[in-house]
Amino acid sequence: MSVQWAIIIGFFACVLWFLQNRLYKALGLLKIEYTRFFNVPAAYAGDEIQMVEVIANRKLLFAPWIELESNIDPSLQFHRESSHDIKHGQFHRSVFTMLPYMRITRRHRVRCTKRGCYFLNSAAINCCDLLGFQVSSREVSLSVRLLVYPKILSMQEIPLPAHSWQGDVTVRRWIVEDPFMISGTRGYQSGDPLSHINWKATARTGVLQVHKREYTANPELMIYLNFDMSDDMWNAVTDPECVELGITYAASLAYHTISKGIKTGFGCNGCQIDPETQSLRILPGSGEDHFTFMMENMARLVIKRSVTFYTFLEQDIERGLHDSDIVIITSYMSDRLAEQIERLKELGNAVEILWLEPDYKRREEGFHAAAL
């Protein structure tokens, strides 16, 4: 008798399992609504933000097991939580149990580890029955974009050309010497022209003294970033981390100069992911809106060369760019580029080099010695 009851109970259990399985297969994902967004449209590299998931069960049927799966760039690092799982650094999985007519909002802490433009375009929703067997799935289209701006460094972290930046941190800016503003005298240094010698101060001190001139801010600055690693490089950048560092330097430099009221622009021979461009030039401007515009364009940059930096500078020379201050951020210098820089100077532009390599000081001294 016990065997017969076991068979009967087993039969009805199979029937019930089959019925509930068919029920959830047909209706499990019916009226399940899902959306996802970030709490901010943009952040800086290193910031922690929130990714918000909202899921709603708008029907009477209980949903015992709803899984959300999506691929997310590993540069967006999630904090470990019991409600979701991260596999292989980029596969994001959330699990929900939902009562009838229930709405759940879940917030995940995310750290933005790298500059870039990140898209979350779709997610897969899987429905499981009461025993956890997957019975149905569908794809949900999303339209989520997050811009991660480059990290902003302090002035001390930027290897600025020492002879072109003066003053303490609060007033450090791109500057040019004003020949009409004299603030005192200083000791003679190699390279000072004889016309700058202050003969009265020299006679008084017994040591050669020259006029110490004030520095005034030039109203406009262009920051150029060279994506090329060498003259014979193809479109693929051979050292992406070096270019990423250059983008960080450019963003940091722009932040400090714009905060001091200096009109600042940016250009590079890279391209953007959205929309794809042949090269990027942002004319000098000032104010918070202009800085945000620059950061948005830098966030969309992909580490890919569009044109050679030689061609990029040639465009400025052909259109007769003049009376501009230019900082060129580069990892190398060739004879061709040095020649173009001299042509830019002949047009009345002030050009300085910010080296990306650790030995930038030695290379800078060598470049300027060659220029002399």
PDB file of C-alpha atoms in Angstrom, residues 116-323:
ATOM      1  CA  GLY A 116      35.640  56.208 -21.385  1.00  0.00           C
ATOM      2  CA  CYS A 117      32.146  56.143 -22.830  1.00  0.00           C
ATOM      3  CA  TYR A 118      30.145  53.152 -21.621  1.00  0.00           C
ATOM      4  CA  PHE A 119      26.924  51.849 -23.132  1.00  0.00           C
ATOM      5  CA  LEU A 120      24.378  49.490 -21.577  1.00  0.00           C
ATOM      6  CA  ASN A 121      22.200  48.591 -24.542  1.00  0.00           C
ATOM      7  CA  SER A 122      20.489  45.375 -23.509  1.00  0.00           C
ATOM      8  CA  ALA A 123      19.860  42.843 -20.763  1.00  0.00           C
ATOM      9  CA  ALA A 124      18.500  39.305 -20.759  1.00  0.00           C
ATOM     10  CA  ILE A 125      15.607  38.437 -18.418  1.00  0.00           C
ATOM     11  CA  ASN A 126      15.254  34.794 -17.452  1.00  0.00           C
ATOM     12  CA  CYS A 127      12.264  33.322 -15.653  1.00  0.00           C
ATOM     13  CA  CYS A 128      12.514  30.161 -13.560  1.00  0.00           C
ATOM     14  CA  ASP A 129       9.710  28.032 -12.166  1.00  0.00           C
ATOM     15  CA  LEU A 130       9.103  27.180  -8.505  1.00  0.00           C
ATOM     16  CA  LEU A 131      11.911  24.609  -8.534  1.00  0.00           C
ATOM     17  CA  GLY A 132      14.457  26.937 -10.158  1.00  0.00           C
ATOM     18  CA  PHE A 133      14.359  25.477 -13.680  1.00  0.00           C
ATOM     19  CA  GLN A 134      14.667  28.147 -16.373  1.00  0.00           C
ATOM     20  CA  VAL A 135      11.540  28.153 -18.494  1.00  0.00           C
ATOM     21  CA  SER A 136      11.653  31.348 -20.580  1.00  0.00           C
ATOM     22  CA  SER A 137      13.793  34.350 -21.411  1.00  0.00           C
ATOM     23  CA  ARG A 138      13.701  37.532 -23.425  1.00  0.00           C
ATOM     24  CA  GLU A 139      15.975  40.448 -24.221  1.00  0.00           C
ATOM     25  CA  VAL A 140      15.219  43.952 -23.003  1.00  0.00           C
ATOM     26  CA  SER A 141      16.486  46.908 -25.021  1.00  0.00           C
ATOM     27  CA  LEU A 142      18.093  49.652 -22.957  1.00  0.00           C
ATOM     28  CA  SER A 143      19.527  53.014 -23.863  1.00  0.00           C
ATOM     29  CA  VAL A 144      21.966  53.862 -21.094  1.00  0.00           C
ATOM     30  CA  ARG A 145      25.193  55.802 -21.534  1.00  0.00           C
ATOM     31  CA  LEU A 146      27.750  56.787 -18.941  1.00  0.00           C
ATOM     32  CA  LEU A 147      30.610  59.190 -19.594  1.00  0.00           C
ATOM     33  CA  VAL A 148      33.667  58.804 -17.384  1.00  0.00           C
ATOM     34  CA  TYR A 149      35.865  61.884 -17.531  1.00  0.00           C
ATOM     35  CA  PRO A 150      39.657  61.691 -17.146  1.00  0.00           C
ATOM     36  CA  LYS A 151      41.015  61.922 -13.639  1.00  0.00           C
ATOM     37  CA  ILE A 152      42.043  65.432 -12.599  1.00  0.00           C
ATOM     38  CA  LEU A 153      45.581  65.610 -11.226  1.00  0.00           C
ATOM     39  CA  SER A 154      47.055  68.299  -9.024  1.00  0.00           C
ATOM     40  CA  MET A 155      49.528  70.732 -10.527  1.00  0.00           C
ATOM     41  CA  GLN A 156      52.385  68.965  -8.747  1.00  0.00           C
ATOM     42  CA  GLU A 157      51.562  65.726 -10.564  1.00  0.00           C
ATOM     43  CA  ILE A 158      51.841  67.270 -14.038  1.00  0.00           C
ATOM     44  CA  PRO A 159      55.409  67.375 -15.462  1.00  0.00           C
ATOM     45  CA  LEU A 160      55.113  70.963 -16.623  1.00  0.00           C
ATOM     46  CA  PRO A 161      57.963  72.665 -18.510  1.00  0.00           C
ATOM     47  CA  ALA A 162      59.726  74.368 -15.591  1.00  0.00           C
ATOM     48  CA  HIS A 163      60.847  77.405 -17.547  1.00  0.00           C
ATOM     49  CA  SER A 164      57.316  78.226 -18.715  1.00  0.00           C
ATOM     50  CA  TRP A 165      55.380  77.956 -15.446  1.00  0.00           C
ATOM     51  CA  GLN A 166      56.035  80.242 -12.524  1.00  0.00           C
ATOM     52  CA  GLY A 167      54.617  81.063  -9.115  1.00  0.00           C
ATOM     53  CA  ASP A 168      53.032  78.997  -6.391  1.00  0.00           C
ATOM     54  CA  VAL A 169      50.195  76.562  -6.867  1.00  0.00           C
ATOM     55  CA  THR A 170      47.430  79.138  -6.429  1.00  0.00           C
ATOM     56  CA  VAL A 171      48.608  81.296  -9.320  1.00  0.00           C
ATOM     57  CA  ARG A 172      50.359  78.752 -11.523  1.00  0.00           C
ATOM     58  CA  ARG A 173      49.130  79.168 -15.110  1.00  0.00           C
ATOM     59  CA  TRP A 174      50.271  79.320 -18.716  1.00  0.00           C
ATOM     60  CA  ILE A 175      52.150  82.607 -18.837  1.00  0.00           C
ATOM     61  CA  VAL A 176      54.291  84.780 -21.054  1.00  0.00           C
ATOM     62  CA  GLU A 177      56.841  87.331 -19.965  1.00  0.00           C
ATOM     63  CA  ASP A 178      55.646  90.932 -20.177  1.00  0.00           C
ATOM     64  CA  PRO A 179      58.585  93.206 -21.201  1.00  0.00           C
ATOM     65  CA  PHE A 180      56.797  96.315 -19.876  1.00  0.00           C
ATOM     66  CA  MET A 181      56.338  95.068 -16.293  1.00  0.00           C
ATOM     67  CA  ILE A 182      59.512  95.098 -14.150  1.00  0.00           C
ATOM     68  CA  SER A 183      59.244  93.956 -10.518  1.00  0.00           C
ATOM     69  CA  GLY A 184      62.910  94.164  -9.470  1.00  0.00           C
ATOM     70  CA  THR A 185      66.233  92.557 -10.263  1.00  0.00           C
ATOM     71  CA  ARG A 186      67.754  89.094 -10.129  1.00  0.00           C
ATOM     72  CA  GLY A 187      71.117  87.486 -10.785  1.00  0.00           C
ATOM     73  CA  TYR A 188      72.297  87.076 -14.359  1.00  0.00           C
ATOM     74  CA  GLN A 189      71.671  83.630 -15.860  1.00  0.00           C
ATOM     75  CA  SER A 190      73.132  82.038 -18.943  1.00  0.00           C
ATOM     76  CA  GLY A 191      71.042  83.053 -21.947  1.00  0.00           C
ATOM     77  CA  ASP A 192      69.825  86.395 -20.589  1.00  0.00           C
ATOM     78  CA  PRO A 193      70.249  89.116 -23.268  1.00  0.00           C
ATOM     79  CA  LEU A 194      72.663  91.931 -22.505  1.00  0.00           C
ATOM     80  CA  SER A 195      69.871  94.475 -23.013  1.00  0.00           C
ATOM     81  CA  HIS A 196      68.202  93.150 -19.823  1.00  0.00           C
ATOM     82  CA  ILE A 197      71.211  93.964 -17.596  1.00  0.00           C
ATOM     83  CA  ASN A 198      70.494  96.497 -14.841  1.00  0.00           C
ATOM     84  CA  TRP A 199      73.828  98.369 -14.652  1.00  0.00           C
ATOM     85  CA  LYS A 200      72.943 100.346 -11.511  1.00  0.00           C
ATOM     86  CA  ALA A 201      72.087  97.195  -9.560  1.00  0.00           C
ATOM     87  CA  THR A 202      75.209  95.517 -10.964  1.00  0.00           C
ATOM     88  CA  ALA A 203      77.425  98.404  -9.761  1.00  0.00           C
ATOM     89  CA  ARG A 204      75.737  98.367  -6.349  1.00  0.00           C
ATOM     90  CA  THR A 205      76.061  94.620  -5.752  1.00  0.00           C
ATOM     91  CA  GLY A 206      79.226  93.903  -7.699  1.00  0.00           C
ATOM     92  CA  VAL A 207      77.445  91.008  -9.449  1.00  0.00           C
ATOM     93  CA  LEU A 208      75.718  91.074 -12.810  1.00  0.00           C
ATOM     94  CA  GLN A 209      72.008  91.805 -12.286  1.00  0.00           C
ATOM     95  CA  VAL A 210      69.161  91.766 -14.824  1.00  0.00           C
ATOM     96  CA  HIS A 211      65.652  93.146 -14.758  1.00  0.00           C
ATOM     97  CA  LYS A 212      63.134  90.773 -13.182  1.00  0.00           C
ATOM     98  CA  ARG A 213      60.014  90.944 -15.284  1.00  0.00           C
ATOM     99  CA  GLU A 214      56.447  90.182 -14.267  1.00  0.00           C
ATOM    100  CA  TYR A 215      54.451  87.499 -15.991  1.00  0.00           C
ATOM    101  CA  THR A 216      50.937  88.039 -17.242  1.00  0.00           C
ATOM    102  CA  ALA A 217      48.449  85.442 -18.378  1.00  0.00           C
ATOM    103  CA  ASN A 218      47.977  84.971 -22.081  1.00  0.00           C
ATOM    104  CA  PRO A 219      44.214  84.947 -22.712  1.00  0.00           C
ATOM    105  CA  GLU A 220      44.183  81.730 -24.783  1.00  0.00           C
ATOM    106  CA  LEU A 221      45.827  78.325 -24.647  1.00  0.00           C
ATOM    107  CA  MET A 222      45.606  75.295 -26.935  1.00  0.00           C
ATOM    108  CA  ILE A 223      46.477  71.848 -25.555  1.00  0.00           C
ATOM    109  CA  TYR A 224      47.470  69.314 -28.210  1.00  0.00           C
ATOM    110  CA  LEU A 225      47.863  65.586 -27.585  1.00  0.00           C
ATOM    111  CA  ASN A 226      49.924  63.415 -29.924  1.00  0.00           C
ATOM    112  CA  PHE A 227      48.566  59.853 -30.313  1.00  0.00           C
ATOM    113  CA  ASP A 228      51.604  58.832 -32.394  1.00  0.00           C
ATOM    114  CA  MET A 229      54.303  56.763 -30.710  1.00  0.00           C
ATOM    115  CA  SER A 230      56.723  56.998 -33.648  1.00  0.00           C
ATOM    116  CA  ASP A 231      56.888  58.185 -37.250  1.00  0.00           C
ATOM    117  CA  ASP A 232      56.257  54.714 -38.654  1.00  0.00           C
ATOM    118  CA  MET A 233      53.300  53.811 -36.420  1.00  0.00           C
ATOM    119  CA  TRP A 234      50.076  52.598 -38.047  1.00  0.00           C
ATOM    120  CA  ASN A 235      46.588  53.517 -36.846  1.00  0.00           C
ATOM    121  CA  ALA A 236      46.739  51.105 -33.900  1.00  0.00           C
ATOM    122  CA  VAL A 237      48.360  52.821 -30.913  1.00  0.00           C
ATOM    123  CA  THR A 238      51.231  50.705 -29.622  1.00  0.00           C
ATOM    124  CA  ASP A 239      51.169  52.088 -26.069  1.00  0.00           C
ATOM    125  CA  PRO A 240      47.549  52.839 -25.040  1.00  0.00           C
ATOM    126  CA  GLU A 241      48.437  53.545 -21.407  1.00  0.00           C
ATOM    127  CA  CYS A 242      50.827  56.286 -22.507  1.00  0.00           C
ATOM    128  CA  VAL A 243      48.053  58.005 -24.476  1.00  0.00           C
ATOM    129  CA  GLU A 244      45.658  57.570 -21.546  1.00  0.00           C
ATOM    130  CA  LEU A 245      48.178  59.386 -19.372  1.00  0.00           C
ATOM    131  CA  GLY A 246      48.339  62.136 -21.991  1.00  0.00           C
ATOM    132  CA  ILE A 247      44.544  62.533 -21.882  1.00  0.00           C
ATOM    133  CA  THR A 248      44.742  62.791 -18.088  1.00  0.00           C
ATOM    134  CA  TYR A 249      47.439  65.475 -18.344  1.00  0.00           C
ATOM    135  CA  ALA A 250      45.392  67.411 -20.924  1.00  0.00           C
ATOM    136  CA  ALA A 251      42.220  67.283 -18.814  1.00  0.00           C
ATOM    137  CA  SER A 252      44.074  68.304 -15.655  1.00  0.00           C
ATOM    138  CA  LEU A 253      45.834  71.148 -17.405  1.00  0.00           C
ATOM    139  CA  ALA A 254      42.530  72.386 -18.833  1.00  0.00           C
ATOM    140  CA  TYR A 255      40.895  72.225 -15.410  1.00  0.00           C
ATOM    141  CA  HIS A 256      43.554  74.393 -13.770  1.00  0.00           C
ATOM    142  CA  THR A 257      43.825  76.948 -16.574  1.00  0.00           C
ATOM    143  CA  ILE A 258      40.060  77.371 -17.018  1.00  0.00           C
ATOM    144  CA  SER A 259      39.639  77.695 -13.239  1.00  0.00           C
ATOM    145  CA  LYS A 260      42.035  80.679 -13.470  1.00  0.00           C
ATOM    146  CA  GLY A 261      39.947  82.320 -16.186  1.00  0.00           C
ATOM    147  CA  ILE A 262      42.248  81.404 -19.084  1.00  0.00           C
ATOM    148  CA  LYS A 263      40.515  80.480 -22.322  1.00  0.00           C
ATOM    149  CA  THR A 264      41.593  76.948 -23.138  1.00  0.00           C
ATOM    150  CA  GLY A 265      41.072  74.594 -26.083  1.00  0.00           C
ATOM    151  CA  PHE A 266      42.033  71.035 -26.899  1.00  0.00           C
ATOM    152  CA  GLY A 267      43.029  69.063 -29.968  1.00  0.00           C
ATOM    153  CA  CYS A 268      44.384  65.638 -30.835  1.00  0.00           C
ATOM    154  CA  ASN A 269      44.918  63.320 -33.772  1.00  0.00           C
ATOM    155  CA  GLY A 270      42.690  60.622 -32.266  1.00  0.00           C
ATOM    156  CA  CYS A 271      39.064  59.849 -32.971  1.00  0.00           C
ATOM    157  CA  GLN A 272      35.877  59.516 -30.953  1.00  0.00           C
ATOM    158  CA  ILE A 273      33.538  56.597 -30.484  1.00  0.00           C
ATOM    159  CA  ASP A 274      30.396  58.712 -30.805  1.00  0.00           C
ATOM    160  CA  PRO A 275      30.466  60.233 -33.318  1.00  0.00           C
ATOM    161  CA  GLU A 276      33.634  58.982 -35.025  1.00  0.00           C
ATOM    162  CA  THR A 277      35.803  61.900 -36.134  1.00  0.00           C
ATOM    163  CA  GLN A 278      38.936  62.303 -38.205  1.00  0.00           C
ATOM    164  CA  SER A 279      40.554  64.490 -35.554  1.00  0.00           C
ATOM    165  CA  LEU A 280      39.390  66.651 -32.687  1.00  0.00           C
ATOM    166  CA  ARG A 281      39.766  70.390 -32.208  1.00  0.00           C
ATOM    167  CA  ILE A 282      37.944  72.383 -29.568  1.00  0.00           C
ATOM    168  CA  LEU A 283      38.501  76.120 -29.844  1.00  0.00           C
ATOM    169  CA  PRO A 284      39.565  78.014 -26.712  1.00  0.00           C
ATOM    170  CA  GLY A 285      36.804  78.956 -24.339  1.00  0.00           C
ATOM    171  CA  SER A 286      36.170  79.512 -20.645  1.00  0.00           C
ATOM    172  CA  GLY A 287      33.593  78.748 -18.008  1.00  0.00           C
ATOM    173  CA  GLU A 288      32.102  75.596 -16.530  1.00  0.00           C
ATOM    174  CA  ASP A 289      30.025  74.734 -19.608  1.00  0.00           C
ATOM    175  CA  HIS A 290      33.072  74.870 -21.868  1.00  0.00           C
ATOM    176  CA  PHE A 291      35.079  72.692 -19.487  1.00  0.00           C
ATOM    177  CA  THR A 292      32.244  70.141 -19.354  1.00  0.00           C
ATOM    178  CA  PHE A 293      32.123  70.126 -23.161  1.00  0.00           C
ATOM    179  CA  MET A 294      35.863  69.401 -23.258  1.00  0.00           C
ATOM    180  CA  MET A 295      35.527  66.579 -20.708  1.00  0.00           C
ATOM    181  CA  GLU A 296      32.672  64.995 -22.673  1.00  0.00           C
ATOM    182  CA  ASN A 297      34.771  64.953 -25.825  1.00  0.00           C
ATOM    183  CA  MET A 298      37.774  63.538 -23.985  1.00  0.00           C
ATOM    184  CA  ALA A 299      35.608  60.808 -22.466  1.00  0.00           C
ATOM    185  CA  ARG A 300      34.478  59.744 -25.955  1.00  0.00           C
ATOM    186  CA  LEU A 301      38.025  59.446 -27.284  1.00  0.00           C
ATOM    187  CA  VAL A 302      39.122  55.973 -28.341  1.00  0.00           C
ATOM    188  CA  ILE A 303      42.794  55.026 -28.351  1.00  0.00           C
ATOM    189  CA  LYS A 304      43.093  55.039 -32.114  1.00  0.00           C
ATOM    190  CA  ARG A 305      44.933  57.437 -34.403  1.00  0.00           C
ATOM    191  CA  SER A 306      42.905  59.131 -37.120  1.00  0.00           C
ATOM    192  CA  VAL A 307      45.668  61.138 -38.865  1.00  0.00           C
ATOM    193  CA  THR A 308      49.378  61.547 -38.219  1.00  0.00           C
ATOM    194  CA  PHE A 309      50.314  64.303 -35.808  1.00  0.00           C
ATOM    195  CA  TYR A 310      52.420  65.777 -38.596  1.00  0.00           C
ATOM    196  CA  THR A 311      49.222  66.178 -40.675  1.00  0.00           C
ATOM    197  CA  PHE A 312      47.389  67.530 -37.640  1.00  0.00           C
ATOM    198  CA  LEU A 313      49.959  70.311 -37.123  1.00  0.00           C
ATOM    199  CA  GLU A 314      50.168  70.939 -40.878  1.00  0.00           C
ATOM    200  CA  GLN A 315      46.505  71.939 -40.806  1.00  0.00           C
ATOM    201  CA  ASP A 316      47.316  74.717 -38.305  1.00  0.00           C
ATOM    202  CA  ILE A 317      50.256  75.883 -40.402  1.00  0.00           C
ATOM    203  CA  GLU A 318      48.200  75.945 -43.614  1.00  0.00           C
ATOM    204  CA  ARG A 319      45.462  78.051 -42.024  1.00  0.00           C
ATOM    205  CA  GLY A 320      48.046  80.424 -40.580  1.00  0.00           C
ATOM    206  CA  LEU A 321      47.495  79.906 -36.877  1.00  0.00           C
ATOM    207  CA  HIS A 322      49.214  82.755 -35.043  1.00  0.00           C
ATOM    208  CA  ASP A 323      49.546  84.473 -31.669  1.00  0.00           C
TER     209      ASP A 323
END
